[in-house]
């Protein structure tokens, strides 16, 4: 009875247990579903937050220059991975030490969802005011006419006639050395401003500036010489600046001239004169006799009236620095006013220098109260020497002028750093390549010093009377040289030779070029004591010849060989020397010239030279001799060499050293 009751109780317990387990499992599944739903919600929120972060770019302040490894740290990417990704972007040969400028670093940072922020200070710079839309209401200004053409084609003579003065007489060698600007009142009552640009090839940059600031170009071509290389350059500069041209065919007073050939040559180079269906006026002139000069003047005046040049007189002054030089009363610059009016006391900026205008002088050296558009004027009061061709702008006050100059100097320094960065990256790349190459070849280079190969520099310090001349001399001097020697200009400045110039040249074992400047006797003595050569010149092509001569001194001489005697080995003898040593002697017959013991000797077998050295023994029978002539027989012993054979040819020769020139 008890056993049956226990069995039933057991059955009842066993029946209840599975039902309780199923309920628990249902609860657990519900908990799992709830947890999964919460996890999905959490992940969804996380993704949305990530998306928001990605959509909002993170600001990143970048310096002017940053290395690849530092940029990787800032962005938060491993350097190795960062370099790989940069290569994927198209940057070839990038290394950890590679230096990037701010702009390039910004482009890379933008790929990683950063917003690059650069420090800009453009508002610190001065800029020309925008051109007015309607110029017809503005007052008219004198046209600026540039006289251009080949050297010796008569430009200065034409200007002499126009202004009744003699520039050619005061110029060295009859060649215009720097830009002159002056206003000429024509008989018609019209005032014209003339720019006289030099014709010599060395003044290419100055002539280009002349075309850029001018309204009309008078192209002077000699009737007896026609179109020349510098004529073509002048045409190119005028057409690039979109300046109208008037052709003045000079020297028509000469005999055997061909005006038609000049016009035909011009049409070949894109200048079509009226006689050939074009719109360019061509006028025959003579600066000496005055023939055609009135017609030329009328052509300039007529064209300027058609072009109708106008500029506002009020407002801040703007213009161009035509030339800069140093005079007894300080640094001065010839300035051409473009718009506005310049007066004494105004603050002006040109390039990286500024001035409070002390005085204004016209081309005659007379002080004037103001300079209006189209008027050339000499300005003094500059803090530093302004460079020819720089834009002149008026500042509000001294503080603004100083800030602008500081900003421009900083900008120039940054650009220079950028150039240096390229050089640094290139040098680092080369070092890395060299290391890889040495590792692959197993070359141990620790402690080894390699001599630099390449052309040898000869150093120069250039001092000139004006900025344009200094630039022209710099361009001419640096163009001289070859793959063995070249001219390296340490400094190029305006002003007389100073003690610092001499010390600088002496420390570099260089020379000083003084162009068109008086030399202080004390400086000459100091240069002599320090062993520095001063090259004093006022005509540029003579200076070029002098520099070539100095560079030529550094060229190794050319060595040529002149055969002075020939012999043929007919027999080989063996003789005993002191100490029972034996040696071979070549028994020879002299075929040509003289075999001399003092000369160098070479032995030729077939087409190959098998010995090149000297004779240590020359005998006739048993007697020592110094030389043997044609058709005689002798025994020859060679210095440290006995591998000759019957049939070899012996040549005595002398080395001729000839000086080489560039």
mmCIF file of C-alpha atoms in Angstrom, residues 388-593:
data_model
loop_
_atom_site.group_PDB
_atom_site.id
_atom_site.type_symbol
_atom_site.label_atom_id
_atom_site.label_comp_id
_atom_site.label_asym_id
_atom_site.label_seq_id
_atom_site.Cartn_x
_atom_site.Cartn_y
_atom_site.Cartn_z
ATOM 1 C CA UNK A 388 62.630 98.581 -60.804
ATOM 2 C CA UNK A 389 59.292 97.286 -62.052
ATOM 3 C CA UNK A 390 57.536 97.058 -58.655
ATOM 4 C CA UNK A 391 54.070 98.523 -58.163
ATOM 5 C CA UNK A 392 53.787 101.699 -56.100
ATOM 6 C CA UNK A 393 50.722 102.142 -53.830
ATOM 7 C CA UNK A 394 49.820 104.837 -51.308
ATOM 8 C CA UNK A 395 49.251 103.817 -47.682
ATOM 9 C CA UNK A 396 47.082 105.531 -45.058
ATOM 10 C CA UNK A 397 49.915 106.085 -42.590
ATOM 11 C CA UNK A 398 53.384 104.918 -41.599
ATOM 12 C CA UNK A 399 52.030 102.081 -39.456
ATOM 13 C CA UNK A 400 50.085 100.586 -42.367
ATOM 14 C CA UNK A 401 53.138 100.914 -44.622
ATOM 15 C CA UNK A 402 55.330 99.106 -42.047
ATOM 16 C CA UNK A 403 52.709 96.359 -41.578
ATOM 17 C CA UNK A 404 52.427 95.830 -45.343
ATOM 18 C CA UNK A 405 56.215 95.618 -45.766
ATOM 19 C CA UNK A 406 56.494 93.174 -42.821
ATOM 20 C CA UNK A 407 53.720 91.015 -44.282
ATOM 21 C CA UNK A 408 55.369 90.959 -47.733
ATOM 22 C CA UNK A 409 58.785 90.122 -46.265
ATOM 23 C CA UNK A 410 57.220 87.291 -44.234
ATOM 24 C CA UNK A 411 55.430 86.050 -47.352
ATOM 25 C CA UNK A 412 58.683 86.119 -49.330
ATOM 26 C CA UNK A 413 60.424 84.217 -46.527
ATOM 27 C CA UNK A 414 57.625 81.632 -46.532
ATOM 28 C CA UNK A 415 57.942 81.183 -50.304
ATOM 29 C CA UNK A 416 61.698 80.761 -49.901
ATOM 30 C CA UNK A 417 61.078 78.180 -47.166
ATOM 31 C CA UNK A 418 58.730 76.401 -49.556
ATOM 32 C CA UNK A 419 61.492 76.229 -52.159
ATOM 33 C CA UNK A 420 63.916 75.040 -49.470
ATOM 34 C CA UNK A 421 61.387 72.385 -48.442
ATOM 35 C CA UNK A 422 61.375 70.977 -51.963
ATOM 36 C CA UNK A 423 65.174 70.856 -51.875
ATOM 37 C CA UNK A 424 65.140 69.238 -48.410
ATOM 38 C CA UNK A 425 62.681 66.554 -49.537
ATOM 39 C CA UNK A 426 64.757 65.888 -52.648
ATOM 40 C CA UNK A 427 67.960 65.620 -50.603
ATOM 41 C CA UNK A 428 66.318 63.270 -48.083
ATOM 42 C CA UNK A 429 64.952 61.136 -50.911
ATOM 43 C CA UNK A 430 68.418 60.913 -52.475
ATOM 44 C CA UNK A 431 69.986 59.948 -49.117
ATOM 45 C CA UNK A 432 67.343 57.228 -48.657
ATOM 46 C CA UNK A 433 67.895 55.915 -52.198
ATOM 47 C CA UNK A 434 71.655 55.909 -51.657
ATOM 48 C CA UNK A 435 71.273 53.982 -48.398
ATOM 49 C CA UNK A 436 69.039 51.403 -50.059
ATOM 50 C CA UNK A 437 71.473 51.040 -52.924
ATOM 51 C CA UNK A 438 74.450 50.697 -50.576
ATOM 52 C CA UNK A 439 72.600 48.120 -48.463
ATOM 53 C CA UNK A 440 71.723 46.100 -51.557
ATOM 54 C CA UNK A 441 75.302 46.234 -52.809
ATOM 55 C CA UNK A 442 76.775 45.669 -49.341
ATOM 56 C CA UNK A 443 78.902 48.796 -49.424
ATOM 57 C CA UNK A 444 80.077 50.129 -46.069
ATOM 58 C CA UNK A 445 80.082 53.926 -46.223
ATOM 59 C CA UNK A 446 80.432 54.852 -42.548
ATOM 60 C CA UNK A 447 82.946 57.638 -42.123
ATOM 61 C CA UNK A 448 83.663 57.930 -45.813
ATOM 62 C CA UNK A 449 83.710 61.390 -47.357
ATOM 63 C CA UNK A 450 82.887 61.801 -50.995
ATOM 64 C CA UNK A 451 84.132 64.815 -52.889
ATOM 65 C CA UNK A 452 81.466 66.801 -54.633
ATOM 66 C CA UNK A 453 81.735 66.695 -58.373
ATOM 67 C CA UNK A 454 80.419 69.172 -60.899
ATOM 68 C CA UNK A 455 81.349 72.583 -62.233
ATOM 69 C CA UNK A 456 83.593 74.817 -60.114
ATOM 70 C CA UNK A 457 82.062 78.125 -58.925
ATOM 71 C CA UNK A 458 83.835 81.495 -59.243
ATOM 72 C CA UNK A 459 82.261 84.010 -56.838
ATOM 73 C CA UNK A 460 81.279 87.615 -57.612
ATOM 74 C CA UNK A 461 79.755 90.530 -55.693
ATOM 75 C CA UNK A 462 77.901 92.970 -57.992
ATOM 76 C CA UNK A 463 77.504 96.684 -57.201
ATOM 77 C CA UNK A 464 75.766 98.943 -59.731
ATOM 78 C CA UNK A 465 74.479 102.504 -60.036
ATOM 79 C CA UNK A 466 70.788 101.595 -60.432
ATOM 80 C CA UNK A 467 68.543 98.603 -59.762
ATOM 81 C CA UNK A 468 67.899 97.871 -63.433
ATOM 82 C CA UNK A 469 71.609 97.780 -64.220
ATOM 83 C CA UNK A 470 72.294 95.548 -61.204
ATOM 84 C CA UNK A 471 69.626 93.117 -62.415
ATOM 85 C CA UNK A 472 70.940 93.177 -65.989
ATOM 86 C CA UNK A 473 74.539 92.592 -64.834
ATOM 87 C CA UNK A 474 73.328 89.763 -62.555
ATOM 88 C CA UNK A 475 71.507 88.056 -65.445
ATOM 89 C CA UNK A 476 74.500 88.473 -67.776
ATOM 90 C CA UNK A 477 77.119 87.255 -65.288
ATOM 91 C CA UNK A 478 75.138 84.213 -64.117
ATOM 92 C CA UNK A 479 74.641 83.123 -67.734
ATOM 93 C CA UNK A 480 78.423 82.715 -68.213
ATOM 94 C CA UNK A 481 80.026 79.316 -67.744
ATOM 95 C CA UNK A 482 80.046 75.705 -68.904
ATOM 96 C CA UNK A 483 80.046 72.237 -67.328
ATOM 97 C CA UNK A 484 83.494 72.880 -65.782
ATOM 98 C CA UNK A 485 83.237 76.403 -64.339
ATOM 99 C CA UNK A 486 80.438 78.917 -63.700
ATOM 100 C CA UNK A 487 79.919 82.394 -62.246
ATOM 101 C CA UNK A 488 78.208 82.414 -58.838
ATOM 102 C CA UNK A 489 76.853 85.818 -57.702
ATOM 103 C CA UNK A 490 76.986 86.136 -53.911
ATOM 104 C CA UNK A 491 75.139 89.481 -53.803
ATOM 105 C CA UNK A 492 73.804 92.027 -56.287
ATOM 106 C CA UNK A 493 73.099 95.503 -54.895
ATOM 107 C CA UNK A 494 72.850 99.189 -55.723
ATOM 108 C CA UNK A 495 75.450 101.619 -54.374
ATOM 109 C CA UNK A 496 79.230 102.111 -54.104
ATOM 110 C CA UNK A 497 81.657 99.394 -52.985
ATOM 111 C CA UNK A 498 81.779 99.138 -49.178
ATOM 112 C CA UNK A 499 84.144 97.531 -46.682
ATOM 113 C CA UNK A 500 81.623 94.722 -46.179
ATOM 114 C CA UNK A 501 81.624 93.955 -49.929
ATOM 115 C CA UNK A 502 85.410 93.578 -49.903
ATOM 116 C CA UNK A 503 85.359 91.367 -46.787
ATOM 117 C CA UNK A 504 82.566 89.232 -48.280
ATOM 118 C CA UNK A 505 84.450 88.789 -51.574
ATOM 119 C CA UNK A 506 87.743 88.088 -49.762
ATOM 120 C CA UNK A 507 86.209 85.423 -47.503
ATOM 121 C CA UNK A 508 84.760 83.678 -50.565
ATOM 122 C CA UNK A 509 87.966 84.168 -52.592
ATOM 123 C CA UNK A 510 85.836 86.066 -55.122
ATOM 124 C CA UNK A 511 85.777 89.268 -57.180
ATOM 125 C CA UNK A 512 83.787 92.510 -57.130
ATOM 126 C CA UNK A 513 81.992 93.910 -60.180
ATOM 127 C CA UNK A 514 81.487 97.693 -60.050
ATOM 128 C CA UNK A 515 79.144 98.828 -62.819
ATOM 129 C CA UNK A 516 78.918 102.518 -63.692
ATOM 130 C CA UNK A 517 79.965 103.593 -60.158
ATOM 131 C CA UNK A 518 82.893 105.711 -58.895
ATOM 132 C CA UNK A 519 85.263 103.733 -56.655
ATOM 133 C CA UNK A 520 86.582 105.210 -53.411
ATOM 134 C CA UNK A 521 90.443 105.115 -53.461
ATOM 135 C CA UNK A 522 90.386 103.835 -49.859
ATOM 136 C CA UNK A 523 88.226 100.883 -50.977
ATOM 137 C CA UNK A 524 90.622 100.210 -53.888
ATOM 138 C CA UNK A 525 93.574 100.073 -51.472
ATOM 139 C CA UNK A 526 91.685 97.809 -49.082
ATOM 140 C CA UNK A 527 90.735 95.461 -51.928
ATOM 141 C CA UNK A 528 94.374 95.326 -53.045
ATOM 142 C CA UNK A 529 95.510 94.461 -49.498
ATOM 143 C CA UNK A 530 92.832 91.744 -49.181
ATOM 144 C CA UNK A 531 93.683 90.347 -52.632
ATOM 145 C CA UNK A 532 90.256 91.115 -54.130
ATOM 146 C CA UNK A 533 90.043 92.128 -57.777
ATOM 147 C CA UNK A 534 87.640 95.011 -58.571
ATOM 148 C CA UNK A 535 86.268 94.905 -62.114
ATOM 149 C CA UNK A 536 85.282 98.478 -62.978
ATOM 150 C CA UNK A 537 83.036 98.740 -66.059
ATOM 151 C CA UNK A 538 80.375 100.944 -67.599
ATOM 152 C CA UNK A 539 79.608 98.996 -70.796
ATOM 153 C CA UNK A 540 78.037 95.614 -70.241
ATOM 154 C CA UNK A 541 79.553 93.614 -73.103
ATOM 155 C CA UNK A 542 83.090 94.616 -71.965
ATOM 156 C CA UNK A 543 82.185 93.429 -68.477
ATOM 157 C CA UNK A 544 80.996 90.095 -69.897
ATOM 158 C CA UNK A 545 84.347 89.674 -71.698
ATOM 159 C CA UNK A 546 86.218 90.394 -68.438
ATOM 160 C CA UNK A 547 84.149 87.843 -66.465
ATOM 161 C CA UNK A 548 84.727 85.259 -69.201
ATOM 162 C CA UNK A 549 88.481 85.882 -68.941
ATOM 163 C CA UNK A 550 88.413 85.310 -65.143
ATOM 164 C CA UNK A 551 86.398 82.112 -65.517
ATOM 165 C CA UNK A 552 88.722 80.937 -68.287
ATOM 166 C CA UNK A 553 91.645 81.063 -65.810
ATOM 167 C CA UNK A 554 89.949 78.252 -63.864
ATOM 168 C CA UNK A 555 89.693 75.991 -66.912
ATOM 169 C CA UNK A 556 92.328 73.242 -67.076
ATOM 170 C CA UNK A 557 94.560 73.688 -70.137
ATOM 171 C CA UNK A 558 94.073 71.528 -73.184
ATOM 172 C CA UNK A 559 97.001 69.098 -73.563
ATOM 173 C CA UNK A 560 98.162 68.006 -77.001
ATOM 174 C CA UNK A 561 101.027 65.673 -77.896
ATOM 175 C CA UNK A 562 103.590 66.494 -80.609
ATOM 176 C CA UNK A 563 105.742 63.580 -81.786
ATOM 177 C CA UNK A 564 109.401 64.665 -81.922
ATOM 178 C CA UNK A 565 110.990 61.359 -82.944
ATOM 179 C CA UNK A 566 110.168 57.806 -84.045
ATOM 180 C CA UNK A 567 112.198 54.587 -83.856
ATOM 181 C CA UNK A 568 111.608 50.893 -84.469
ATOM 182 C CA UNK A 569 112.836 48.044 -82.259
ATOM 183 C CA UNK A 570 114.926 45.688 -84.410
ATOM 184 C CA UNK A 571 116.597 43.569 -81.742
ATOM 185 C CA UNK A 572 116.418 42.856 -77.996
ATOM 186 C CA UNK A 573 119.723 42.733 -76.057
ATOM 187 C CA UNK A 574 120.352 41.463 -72.578
ATOM 188 C CA UNK A 575 123.022 43.248 -70.555
ATOM 189 C CA UNK A 576 124.435 42.720 -67.063
ATOM 190 C CA UNK A 577 124.210 45.585 -64.597
ATOM 191 C CA UNK A 578 126.127 46.131 -61.369
ATOM 192 C CA UNK A 579 125.490 43.375 -58.877
ATOM 193 C CA UNK A 580 125.137 40.829 -61.692
ATOM 194 C CA UNK A 581 121.510 41.892 -62.354
ATOM 195 C CA UNK A 582 120.401 41.512 -65.945
ATOM 196 C CA UNK A 583 118.030 43.727 -67.920
ATOM 197 C CA UNK A 584 116.716 43.991 -71.480
ATOM 198 C CA UNK A 585 117.670 46.811 -73.851
ATOM 199 C CA UNK A 586 115.815 47.604 -77.083
ATOM 200 C CA UNK A 587 118.079 47.896 -80.073
ATOM 201 C CA UNK A 588 116.427 50.563 -82.253
ATOM 202 C CA UNK A 589 116.851 52.413 -85.533
ATOM 203 C CA UNK A 590 115.667 56.046 -85.534
ATOM 204 C CA UNK A 591 113.242 56.501 -88.457
ATOM 205 C CA UNK A 592 112.188 60.164 -87.998
ATOM 206 C CA UNK A 593 113.094 63.211 -85.927
#
